[in-house]
Amino acid sequence: GGGFYGSSGAWTCGAHLAAVMADGTVDKCGYFTERRSGTLDEGLAAVWPRIPRWRLEELSCSCPQLAACRGGCRFRALAHGDLLGPDPAMCRLRGVRTAPIPPL
């Protein structure tokens, strides 16, 4: 997977991630808890294909850092208004955005 923000191929960051919550719920990550993909009772092999993943080409952000940052965090992008839009924290980290990140 390439680490926390890693991915491979044409996938956005986190394509290799899943979060198993204390109640056995499987989510995209610890932030996407309202987008449950299933439970461990079903088996991880059954739940894994239902975990949402996005391709880089689906994103509505275009910048020269996209291949390196893999689009950043989709939850942060959603929290700032657009699931497929830019992740303002990753943009700032990579020097694409210089303005302060607006509060949620």
PDB file of C-alpha atoms in Angstrom:
ATOM      1  CA  GLY A   1       0.000   0.000   0.000  1.00  0.00           C
ATOM      2  CA  GLY A   2       2.856   2.427   0.450  1.00  0.00           C
ATOM      3  CA  GLY A   3       2.242   3.689   3.976  1.00  0.00           C
ATOM      4  CA  PHE A   4      -0.491   5.786   5.515  1.00  0.00           C
ATOM      5  CA  TYR A   5      -1.090   8.051   2.511  1.00  0.00           C
ATOM      6  CA  GLY A   6       0.190   5.527   0.050  1.00  0.00           C
ATOM      7  CA  SER A   7      -1.542   3.722  -2.711  1.00  0.00           C
ATOM      8  CA  SER A   8      -0.616   2.111  -5.955  1.00  0.00           C
ATOM      9  CA  GLY A   9      -1.834   2.262  -9.494  1.00  0.00           C
ATOM     10  CA  ALA A  10      -4.460   4.886 -10.167  1.00  0.00           C
ATOM     11  CA  TRP A  11      -6.082   4.747  -6.712  1.00  0.00           C
ATOM     12  CA  THR A  12      -6.391   7.586  -4.212  1.00  0.00           C
ATOM     13  CA  CYS A  13      -4.687   7.345  -0.857  1.00  0.00           C
ATOM     14  CA  GLY A  14      -5.922   4.723   1.539  1.00  0.00           C
ATOM     15  CA  ALA A  15      -7.081   2.179  -1.049  1.00  0.00           C
ATOM     16  CA  HIS A  16      -5.342  -0.438   1.076  1.00  0.00           C
ATOM     17  CA  LEU A  17      -6.974   0.608   4.372  1.00  0.00           C
ATOM     18  CA  ALA A  18      -9.871  -0.638   6.434  1.00  0.00           C
ATOM     19  CA  ALA A  19     -10.758   0.091  10.031  1.00  0.00           C
ATOM     20  CA  VAL A  20     -12.223  -2.527  12.339  1.00  0.00           C
ATOM     21  CA  MET A  21     -14.144  -0.806  15.099  1.00  0.00           C
ATOM     22  CA  ALA A  22     -14.572  -2.153  18.634  1.00  0.00           C
ATOM     23  CA  ASP A  23     -18.086  -3.400  17.839  1.00  0.00           C
ATOM     24  CA  GLY A  24     -16.817  -5.425  14.837  1.00  0.00           C
ATOM     25  CA  THR A  25     -17.972  -2.917  12.251  1.00  0.00           C
ATOM     26  CA  VAL A  26     -15.676  -2.521   9.254  1.00  0.00           C
ATOM     27  CA  ASP A  27     -15.377   1.016   7.915  1.00  0.00           C
ATOM     28  CA  LYS A  28     -13.292   2.766   5.270  1.00  0.00           C
ATOM     29  CA  CYS A  29     -11.266   4.319   8.062  1.00  0.00           C
ATOM     30  CA  GLY A  30     -11.798   5.512  11.611  1.00  0.00           C
ATOM     31  CA  TYR A  31     -13.286   8.768  10.301  1.00  0.00           C
ATOM     32  CA  PHE A  32     -15.831   7.294   7.867  1.00  0.00           C
ATOM     33  CA  THR A  33     -17.807   5.573  10.622  1.00  0.00           C
ATOM     34  CA  GLU A  34     -21.192   6.484   9.130  1.00  0.00           C
ATOM     35  CA  ARG A  35     -20.232   4.699   5.878  1.00  0.00           C
ATOM     36  CA  ARG A  36     -20.133   1.195   7.271  1.00  0.00           C
ATOM     37  CA  SER A  37     -19.110  -1.508   4.824  1.00  0.00           C
ATOM     38  CA  GLY A  38     -20.092  -4.477   6.956  1.00  0.00           C
ATOM     39  CA  THR A  39     -19.120  -6.419  10.052  1.00  0.00           C
ATOM     40  CA  LEU A  40     -16.489  -8.987  10.922  1.00  0.00           C
ATOM     41  CA  ASP A  41     -19.319 -11.496  11.420  1.00  0.00           C
ATOM     42  CA  GLU A  42     -19.646 -11.496   7.608  1.00  0.00           C
ATOM     43  CA  GLY A  43     -15.932 -12.123   7.227  1.00  0.00           C
ATOM     44  CA  LEU A  44     -13.348  -9.638   6.051  1.00  0.00           C
ATOM     45  CA  ALA A  45     -13.174 -11.278   2.606  1.00  0.00           C
ATOM     46  CA  ALA A  46     -16.884 -10.513   2.086  1.00  0.00           C
ATOM     47  CA  VAL A  47     -16.655  -6.942   3.393  1.00  0.00           C
ATOM     48  CA  TRP A  48     -13.392  -5.881   1.691  1.00  0.00           C
ATOM     49  CA  PRO A  49     -14.905  -5.399  -1.818  1.00  0.00           C
ATOM     50  CA  ARG A  50     -17.600  -3.091  -0.359  1.00  0.00           C
ATOM     51  CA  ILE A  51     -15.108  -0.664   1.192  1.00  0.00           C
ATOM     52  CA  PRO A  52     -15.245   2.503  -0.919  1.00  0.00           C
ATOM     53  CA  ARG A  53     -12.205   3.380  -2.998  1.00  0.00           C
ATOM     54  CA  TRP A  54     -11.736   6.177  -5.489  1.00  0.00           C
ATOM     55  CA  ARG A  55      -9.590   6.439  -8.577  1.00  0.00           C
ATOM     56  CA  LEU A  56      -7.362   9.482  -9.040  1.00  0.00           C
ATOM     57  CA  GLU A  57      -9.198  10.316 -12.260  1.00  0.00           C
ATOM     58  CA  GLU A  58     -12.469  10.679 -10.296  1.00  0.00           C
ATOM     59  CA  LEU A  59     -11.117  13.549  -8.207  1.00  0.00           C
ATOM     60  CA  SER A  60     -12.109  17.100  -9.075  1.00  0.00           C
ATOM     61  CA  CYS A  61      -8.735  18.446  -7.991  1.00  0.00           C
ATOM     62  CA  SER A  62      -5.959  18.842 -10.481  1.00  0.00           C
ATOM     63  CA  CYS A  63      -2.481  19.871  -9.480  1.00  0.00           C
ATOM     64  CA  PRO A  64       1.097  18.810 -10.145  1.00  0.00           C
ATOM     65  CA  GLN A  65       1.305  17.035  -6.741  1.00  0.00           C
ATOM     66  CA  LEU A  66      -1.664  14.687  -7.282  1.00  0.00           C
ATOM     67  CA  ALA A  67       0.424  11.632  -8.176  1.00  0.00           C
ATOM     68  CA  ALA A  68       2.578  12.161  -5.064  1.00  0.00           C
ATOM     69  CA  CYS A  69      -0.158  12.931  -2.521  1.00  0.00           C
ATOM     70  CA  ARG A  70      -2.704  10.496  -4.020  1.00  0.00           C
ATOM     71  CA  GLY A  71      -5.425  13.064  -3.360  1.00  0.00           C
ATOM     72  CA  GLY A  72      -4.923  13.163   0.395  1.00  0.00           C
ATOM     73  CA  CYS A  73      -7.687  12.238   2.810  1.00  0.00           C
ATOM     74  CA  ARG A  74     -11.184  11.844   1.326  1.00  0.00           C
ATOM     75  CA  PHE A  75     -12.777  12.431   4.729  1.00  0.00           C
ATOM     76  CA  ARG A  76     -11.044  15.817   5.075  1.00  0.00           C
ATOM     77  CA  ALA A  77     -12.079  16.671   1.525  1.00  0.00           C
ATOM     78  CA  LEU A  78     -15.691  15.790   2.385  1.00  0.00           C
ATOM     79  CA  ALA A  79     -15.513  17.762   5.632  1.00  0.00           C
ATOM     80  CA  HIS A  80     -14.519  20.788   3.552  1.00  0.00           C
ATOM     81  CA  GLY A  81     -17.404  20.356   1.142  1.00  0.00           C
ATOM     82  CA  ASP A  82     -16.583  17.828  -1.592  1.00  0.00           C
ATOM     83  CA  LEU A  83     -15.715  14.144  -1.257  1.00  0.00           C
ATOM     84  CA  LEU A  84     -13.886  14.255  -4.594  1.00  0.00           C
ATOM     85  CA  GLY A  85     -12.373  17.708  -4.084  1.00  0.00           C
ATOM     86  CA  PRO A  86      -8.978  18.660  -2.699  1.00  0.00           C
ATOM     87  CA  ASP A  87      -7.834  17.812   0.816  1.00  0.00           C
ATOM     88  CA  PRO A  88      -6.836  21.285   2.083  1.00  0.00           C
ATOM     89  CA  ALA A  89      -4.399  19.918   4.668  1.00  0.00           C
ATOM     90  CA  MET A  90      -2.488  17.855   2.100  1.00  0.00           C
ATOM     91  CA  CYS A  91      -2.508  20.784  -0.336  1.00  0.00           C
ATOM     92  CA  ARG A  92      -0.997  23.018   2.316  1.00  0.00           C
ATOM     93  CA  LEU A  93       1.547  20.385   3.343  1.00  0.00           C
ATOM     94  CA  ARG A  94       2.707  20.038  -0.270  1.00  0.00           C
ATOM     95  CA  GLY A  95       2.851  23.814  -0.833  1.00  0.00           C
ATOM     96  CA  VAL A  96      -0.020  23.874  -3.323  1.00  0.00           C
ATOM     97  CA  ARG A  97      -2.161  25.935  -0.966  1.00  0.00           C
ATOM     98  CA  THR A  98      -0.716  28.744   1.083  1.00  0.00           C
ATOM     99  CA  ALA A  99      -3.901  30.104   2.648  1.00  0.00           C
ATOM    100  CA  PRO A 100      -4.827  28.851   6.132  1.00  0.00           C
ATOM    101  CA  ILE A 101      -7.112  25.843   6.243  1.00  0.00           C
ATOM    102  CA  PRO A 102     -10.675  26.936   7.026  1.00  0.00           C
ATOM    103  CA  PRO A 103     -12.110  25.513  10.271  1.00  0.00           C
ATOM    104  CA  LEU A 104     -14.724  22.777  10.091  1.00  0.00           C
TER     105      LEU A 104
END
